[in-house]
PDB file of C-alpha atoms in Angstrom:
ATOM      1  CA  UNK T   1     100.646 104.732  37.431  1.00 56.00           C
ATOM      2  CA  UNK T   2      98.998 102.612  40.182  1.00 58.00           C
ATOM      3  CA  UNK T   3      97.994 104.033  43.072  1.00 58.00           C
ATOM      4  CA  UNK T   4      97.699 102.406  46.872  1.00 56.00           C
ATOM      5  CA  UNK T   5      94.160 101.781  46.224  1.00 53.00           C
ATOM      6  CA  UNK T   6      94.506 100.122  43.204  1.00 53.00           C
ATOM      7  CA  UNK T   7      96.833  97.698  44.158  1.00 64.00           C
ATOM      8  CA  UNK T   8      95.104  94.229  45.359  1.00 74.00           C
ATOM      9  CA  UNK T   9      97.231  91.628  47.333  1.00 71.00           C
ATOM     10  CA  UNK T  10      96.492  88.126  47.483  1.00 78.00           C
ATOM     11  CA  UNK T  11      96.623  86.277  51.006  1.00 75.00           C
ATOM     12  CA  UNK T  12      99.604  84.709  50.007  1.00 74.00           C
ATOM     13  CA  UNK T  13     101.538  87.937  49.252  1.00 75.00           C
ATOM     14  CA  UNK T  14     100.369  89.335  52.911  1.00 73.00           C
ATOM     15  CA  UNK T  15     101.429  86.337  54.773  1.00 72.00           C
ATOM     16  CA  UNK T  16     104.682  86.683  53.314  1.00 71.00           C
ATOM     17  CA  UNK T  17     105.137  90.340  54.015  1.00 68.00           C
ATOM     18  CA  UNK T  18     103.276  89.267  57.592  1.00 66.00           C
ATOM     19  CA  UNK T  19     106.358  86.883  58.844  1.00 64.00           C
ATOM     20  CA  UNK T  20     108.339  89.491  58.235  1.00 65.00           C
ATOM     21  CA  UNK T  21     109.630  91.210  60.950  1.00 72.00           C
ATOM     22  CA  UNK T  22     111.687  94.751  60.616  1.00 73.00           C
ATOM     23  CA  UNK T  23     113.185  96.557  63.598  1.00 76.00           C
ATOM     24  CA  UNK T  24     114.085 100.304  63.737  1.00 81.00           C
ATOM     25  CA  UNK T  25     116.537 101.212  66.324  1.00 86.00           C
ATOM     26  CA  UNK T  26     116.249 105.069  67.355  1.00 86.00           C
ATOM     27  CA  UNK T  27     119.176 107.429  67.229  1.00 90.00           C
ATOM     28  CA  UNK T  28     121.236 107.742  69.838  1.00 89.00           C
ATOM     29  CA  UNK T  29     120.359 111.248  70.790  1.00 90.00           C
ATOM     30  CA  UNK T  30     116.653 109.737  71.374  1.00 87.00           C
ATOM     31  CA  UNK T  31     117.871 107.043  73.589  1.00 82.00           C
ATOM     32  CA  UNK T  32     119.948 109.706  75.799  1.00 83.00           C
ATOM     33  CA  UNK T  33     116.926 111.543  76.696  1.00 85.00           C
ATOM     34  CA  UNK T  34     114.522 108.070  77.393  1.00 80.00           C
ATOM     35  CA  UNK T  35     113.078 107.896  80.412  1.00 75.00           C
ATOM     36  CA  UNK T  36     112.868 103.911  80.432  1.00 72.00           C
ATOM     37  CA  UNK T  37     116.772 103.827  80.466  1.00 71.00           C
ATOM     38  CA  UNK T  38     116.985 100.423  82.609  1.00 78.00           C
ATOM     39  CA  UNK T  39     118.119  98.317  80.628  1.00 78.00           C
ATOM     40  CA  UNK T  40     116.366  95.399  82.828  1.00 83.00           C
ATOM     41  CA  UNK T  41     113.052  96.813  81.572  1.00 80.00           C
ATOM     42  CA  UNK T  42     113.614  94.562  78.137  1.00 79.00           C
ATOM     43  CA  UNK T  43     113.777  91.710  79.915  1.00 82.00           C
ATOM     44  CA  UNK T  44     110.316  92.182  82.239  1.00 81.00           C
ATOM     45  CA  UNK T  45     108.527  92.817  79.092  1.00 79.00           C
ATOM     46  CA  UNK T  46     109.732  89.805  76.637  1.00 82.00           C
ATOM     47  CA  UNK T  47     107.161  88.562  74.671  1.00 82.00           C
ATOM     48  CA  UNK T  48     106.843  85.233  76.928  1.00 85.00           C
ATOM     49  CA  UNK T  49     105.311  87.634  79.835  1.00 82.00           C
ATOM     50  CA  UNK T  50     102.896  89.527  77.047  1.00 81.00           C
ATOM     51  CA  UNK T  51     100.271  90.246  78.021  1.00 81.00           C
ATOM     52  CA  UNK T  52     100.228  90.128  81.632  1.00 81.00           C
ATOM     53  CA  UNK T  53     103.554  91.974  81.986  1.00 82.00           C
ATOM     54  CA  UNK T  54     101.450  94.703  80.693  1.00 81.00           C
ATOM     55  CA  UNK T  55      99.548  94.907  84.186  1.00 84.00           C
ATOM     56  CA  UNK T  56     102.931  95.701  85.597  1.00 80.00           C
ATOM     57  CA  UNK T  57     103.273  98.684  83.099  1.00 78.00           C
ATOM     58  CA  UNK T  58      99.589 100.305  83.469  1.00 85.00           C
ATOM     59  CA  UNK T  59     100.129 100.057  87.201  1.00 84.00           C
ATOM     60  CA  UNK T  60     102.922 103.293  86.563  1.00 81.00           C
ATOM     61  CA  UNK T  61     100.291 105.507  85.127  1.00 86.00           C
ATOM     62  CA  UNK T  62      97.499 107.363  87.047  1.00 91.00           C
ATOM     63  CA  UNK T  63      93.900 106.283  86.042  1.00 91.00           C
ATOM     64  CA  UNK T  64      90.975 108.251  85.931  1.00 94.00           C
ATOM     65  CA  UNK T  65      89.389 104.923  85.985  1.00 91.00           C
ATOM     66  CA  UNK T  66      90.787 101.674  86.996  1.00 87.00           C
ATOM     67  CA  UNK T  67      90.990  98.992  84.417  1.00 84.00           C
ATOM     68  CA  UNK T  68      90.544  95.699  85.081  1.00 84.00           C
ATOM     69  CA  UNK T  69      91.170  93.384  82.032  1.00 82.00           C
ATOM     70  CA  UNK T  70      95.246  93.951  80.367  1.00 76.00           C
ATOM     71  CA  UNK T  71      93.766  92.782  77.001  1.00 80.00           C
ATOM     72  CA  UNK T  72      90.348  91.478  75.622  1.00 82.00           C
ATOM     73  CA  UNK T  73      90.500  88.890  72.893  1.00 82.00           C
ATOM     74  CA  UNK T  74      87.342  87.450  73.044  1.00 87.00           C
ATOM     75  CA  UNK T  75      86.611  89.234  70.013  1.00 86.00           C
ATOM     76  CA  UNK T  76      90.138  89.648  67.917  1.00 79.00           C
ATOM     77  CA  UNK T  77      89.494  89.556  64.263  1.00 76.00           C
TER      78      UNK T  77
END
């Protein structure tokens, strides 16, 4: 039997698995008790507005220290 670290995937087989995109609703019960319950807050944070909508987000939470950059790419992998 194979285990997960003997199992080697070619580039091809991740960018196939890598398009793929799988959603998972959460129960009902969960979404009764969410505090982000405006339903308005889907649109404001669309993927066209990522990531500066972010800015928006981290301005609701209290910071020890302020931030000043939503998200660093100059060194993504």
């Amino acid at each position: 039997m194979k285990t997960a670290e003997d199992v080697e995937l070619s580039e091809a087989q991740i960018a196939v698995h890598w398009r793929e995109e799988e959603y998972f609703y959460p129960p009902a019960k969960f979404i009764g008790q969410a505090n982000a319950s405006d339903p308005g807050i889907f649109e404001r944070f669309r993927e066209e507005n990522f990531p500066e909508c972010f800015k928006e987000y981290a301005d609701l939470l209290t910071w020890d220290k302020y931030w000043h950059t939503t998200l660093d790419t100059s060194n993504a992998p």
